[in-house]
Short mmCIF file of C-alpha atoms and ligand atoms in Angstrom, two decimals:
data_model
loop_
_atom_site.label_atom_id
_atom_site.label_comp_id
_atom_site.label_asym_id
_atom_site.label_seq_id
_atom_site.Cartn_x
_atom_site.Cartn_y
_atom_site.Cartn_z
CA UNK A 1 16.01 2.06 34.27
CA UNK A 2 15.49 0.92 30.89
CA UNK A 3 12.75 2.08 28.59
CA UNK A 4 11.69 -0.14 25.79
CA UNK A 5 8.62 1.25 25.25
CA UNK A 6 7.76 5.20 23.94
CA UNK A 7 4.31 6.05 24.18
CA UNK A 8 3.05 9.41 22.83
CA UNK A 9 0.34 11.41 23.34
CA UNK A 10 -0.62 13.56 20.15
CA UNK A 11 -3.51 15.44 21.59
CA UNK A 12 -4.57 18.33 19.33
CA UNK A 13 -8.50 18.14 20.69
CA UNK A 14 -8.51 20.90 22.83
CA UNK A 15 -5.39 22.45 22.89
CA UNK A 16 -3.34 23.12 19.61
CA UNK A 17 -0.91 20.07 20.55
CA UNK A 18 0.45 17.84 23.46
CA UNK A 19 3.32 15.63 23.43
CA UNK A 20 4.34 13.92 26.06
CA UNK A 21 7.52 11.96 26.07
CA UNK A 22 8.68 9.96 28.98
CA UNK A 23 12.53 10.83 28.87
CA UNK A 24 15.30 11.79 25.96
CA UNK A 25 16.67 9.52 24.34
CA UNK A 26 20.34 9.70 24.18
CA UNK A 27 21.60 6.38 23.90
CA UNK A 28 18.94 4.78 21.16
CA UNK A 29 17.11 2.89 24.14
CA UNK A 30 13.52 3.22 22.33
CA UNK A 31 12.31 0.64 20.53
CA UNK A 32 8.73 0.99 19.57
CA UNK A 33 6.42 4.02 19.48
CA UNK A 34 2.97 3.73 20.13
CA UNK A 35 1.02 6.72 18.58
CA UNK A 36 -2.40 8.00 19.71
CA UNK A 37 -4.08 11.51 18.21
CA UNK A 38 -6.11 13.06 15.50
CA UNK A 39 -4.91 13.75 11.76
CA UNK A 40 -1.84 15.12 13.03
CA UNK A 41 -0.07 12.01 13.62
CA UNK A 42 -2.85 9.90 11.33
CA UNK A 43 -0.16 7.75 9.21
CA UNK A 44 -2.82 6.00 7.05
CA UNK A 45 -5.88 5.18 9.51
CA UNK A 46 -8.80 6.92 8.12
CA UNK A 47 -7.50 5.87 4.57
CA UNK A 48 -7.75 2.42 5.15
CA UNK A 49 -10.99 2.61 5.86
CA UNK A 50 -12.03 4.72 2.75
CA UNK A 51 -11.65 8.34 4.44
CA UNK A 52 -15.24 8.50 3.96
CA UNK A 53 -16.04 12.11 5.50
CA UNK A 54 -12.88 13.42 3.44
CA UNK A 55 -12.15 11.96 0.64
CA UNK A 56 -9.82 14.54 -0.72
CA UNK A 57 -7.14 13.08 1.44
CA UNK A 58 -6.73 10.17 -1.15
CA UNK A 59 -5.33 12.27 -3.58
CA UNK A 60 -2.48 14.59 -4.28
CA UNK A 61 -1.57 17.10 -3.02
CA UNK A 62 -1.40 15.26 -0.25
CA UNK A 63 1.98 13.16 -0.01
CA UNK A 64 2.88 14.67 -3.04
CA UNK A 65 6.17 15.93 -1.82
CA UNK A 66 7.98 13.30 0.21
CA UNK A 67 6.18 10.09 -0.67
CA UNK A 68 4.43 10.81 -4.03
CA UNK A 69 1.15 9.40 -3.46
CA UNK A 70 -1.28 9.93 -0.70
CA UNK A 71 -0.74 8.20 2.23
CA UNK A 72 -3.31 9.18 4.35
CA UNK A 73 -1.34 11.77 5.91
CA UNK A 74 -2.66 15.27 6.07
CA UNK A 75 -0.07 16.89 4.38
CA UNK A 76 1.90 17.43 1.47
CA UNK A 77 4.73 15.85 3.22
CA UNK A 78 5.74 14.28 6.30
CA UNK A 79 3.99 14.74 9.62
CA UNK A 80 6.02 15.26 13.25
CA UNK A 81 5.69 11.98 14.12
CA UNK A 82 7.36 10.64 11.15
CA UNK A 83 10.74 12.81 12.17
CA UNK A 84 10.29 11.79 15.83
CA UNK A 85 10.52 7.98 14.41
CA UNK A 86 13.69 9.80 11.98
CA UNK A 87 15.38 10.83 15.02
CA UNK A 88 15.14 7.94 16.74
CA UNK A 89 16.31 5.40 14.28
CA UNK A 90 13.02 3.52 13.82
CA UNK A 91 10.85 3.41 11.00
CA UNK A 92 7.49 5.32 10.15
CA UNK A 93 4.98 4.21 11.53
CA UNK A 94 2.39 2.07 9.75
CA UNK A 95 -1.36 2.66 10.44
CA UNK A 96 -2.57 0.22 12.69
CA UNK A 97 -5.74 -0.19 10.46
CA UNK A 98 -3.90 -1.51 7.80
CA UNK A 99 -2.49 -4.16 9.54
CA UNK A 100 -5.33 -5.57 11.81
CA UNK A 101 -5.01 -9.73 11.12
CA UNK A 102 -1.04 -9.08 10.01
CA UNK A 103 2.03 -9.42 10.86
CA UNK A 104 2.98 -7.67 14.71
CA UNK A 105 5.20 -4.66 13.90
CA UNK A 106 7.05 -4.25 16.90
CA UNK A 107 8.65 -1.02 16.52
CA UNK A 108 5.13 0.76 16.87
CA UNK A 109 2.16 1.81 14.84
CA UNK A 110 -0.04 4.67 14.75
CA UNK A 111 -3.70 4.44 15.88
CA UNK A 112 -4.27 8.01 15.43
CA UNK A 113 -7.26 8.61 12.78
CA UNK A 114 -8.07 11.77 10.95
CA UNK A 115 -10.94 14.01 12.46
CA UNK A 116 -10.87 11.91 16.01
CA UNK A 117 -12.18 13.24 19.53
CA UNK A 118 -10.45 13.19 22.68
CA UNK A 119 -14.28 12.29 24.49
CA UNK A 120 -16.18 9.54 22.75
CA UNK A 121 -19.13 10.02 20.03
CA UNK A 122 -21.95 9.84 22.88
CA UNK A 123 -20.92 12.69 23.64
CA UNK A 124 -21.33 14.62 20.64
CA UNK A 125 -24.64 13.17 19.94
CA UNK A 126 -26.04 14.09 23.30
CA UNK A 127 -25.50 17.52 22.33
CA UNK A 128 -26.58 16.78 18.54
CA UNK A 129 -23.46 17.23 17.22
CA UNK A 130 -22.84 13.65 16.38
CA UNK A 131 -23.32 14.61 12.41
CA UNK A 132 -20.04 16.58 12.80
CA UNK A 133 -17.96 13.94 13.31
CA UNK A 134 -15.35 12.93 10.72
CA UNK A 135 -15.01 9.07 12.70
CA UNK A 136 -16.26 7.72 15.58
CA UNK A 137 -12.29 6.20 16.54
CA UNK A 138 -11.68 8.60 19.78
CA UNK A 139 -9.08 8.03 21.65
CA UNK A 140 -10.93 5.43 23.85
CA UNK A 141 -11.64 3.54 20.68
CA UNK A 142 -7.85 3.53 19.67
CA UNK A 143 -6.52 2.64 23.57
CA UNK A 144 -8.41 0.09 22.74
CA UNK A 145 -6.95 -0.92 19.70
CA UNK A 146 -3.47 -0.82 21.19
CA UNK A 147 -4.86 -3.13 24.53
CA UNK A 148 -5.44 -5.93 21.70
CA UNK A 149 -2.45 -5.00 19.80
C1 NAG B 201 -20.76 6.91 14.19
O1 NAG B 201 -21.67 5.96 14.69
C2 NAG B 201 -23.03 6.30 14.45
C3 NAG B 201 -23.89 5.28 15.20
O2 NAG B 201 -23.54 3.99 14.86
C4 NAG B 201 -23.28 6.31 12.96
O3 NAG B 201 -24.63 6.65 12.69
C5 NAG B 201 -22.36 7.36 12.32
O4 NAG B 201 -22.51 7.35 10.92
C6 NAG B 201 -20.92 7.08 12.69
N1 NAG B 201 -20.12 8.22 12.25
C7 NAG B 201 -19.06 8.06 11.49
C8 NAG B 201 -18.34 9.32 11.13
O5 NAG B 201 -18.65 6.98 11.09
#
């Protein structure tokens, strides 16, 4: 059976890291990646929309060694989802944040944003922790995002 579409799972909310991939992919039968997670797999997200709760992430040293201007990534360089997109012959990912109203990338986006939870913000505030959070875009937020995508 044919698999057009890779989805990951970049879960680093509980447990240091979770990827889940469906199947190898020998014969370059992966055309899009769909990326949901926290800032490591964030491709631009929570810079689009200011990086409000961290604004040292819009300048170097961060992307200072591969792209040579922040991206939004947390890191000097590239993150593992930008190799995994390498290895399989598609391009980085764009943030999905930057292109709401534009063009439909079909080779995938990232809706991952910096700082997100796994459970949703109601949670944290019920246990008055709500002022902790770096965004409210958990991953229900960004499955949703991808639904309408
Ligand atoms: C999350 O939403 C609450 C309620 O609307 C708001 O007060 C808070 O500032 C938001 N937090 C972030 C990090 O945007």
């Amino acid at each position: 059976m044919e698999v057009q579409v890779l989805v990951f799972l970049l879960l680093s909310f509980f447990i240091s890291s979770k990827l889940w991939v469906s199947s190898a992919d020998p014969g370059g039968r992966f055309k899009s990646i769909f990326n949901f997670g926290d800032s490591l797999s964030d491709t631009g997200n929570y810079l689009a929309v200011g990086a409000p709760r961290f604004p040292l992430i819009k300048q170097l040293p961060y992307g200072e060694t591969f792209f040579k201007k922040a991206t939004g990534r947390s890191s000097d360089g590239r993150l593992i989802i930008d190799f995994i997109a390498d290895y399989l012959g598609l391009p980085f990912l764009p943030p999905h944040r930057k292109l709401v109203g534009g063009p439909y990338v079909k080779t995938g986006v990232s809706f991952a944003v910096f700082g997100a939870t796994a459970l949703d913000p109601d949670f944290f505030y019920s246990q008055n922790l709500g002022p902790t959070l770096r965004t409210n875009d958990s991953l229900s937020i960004q499955v949703g995002w991808f639904k309408k995508w």
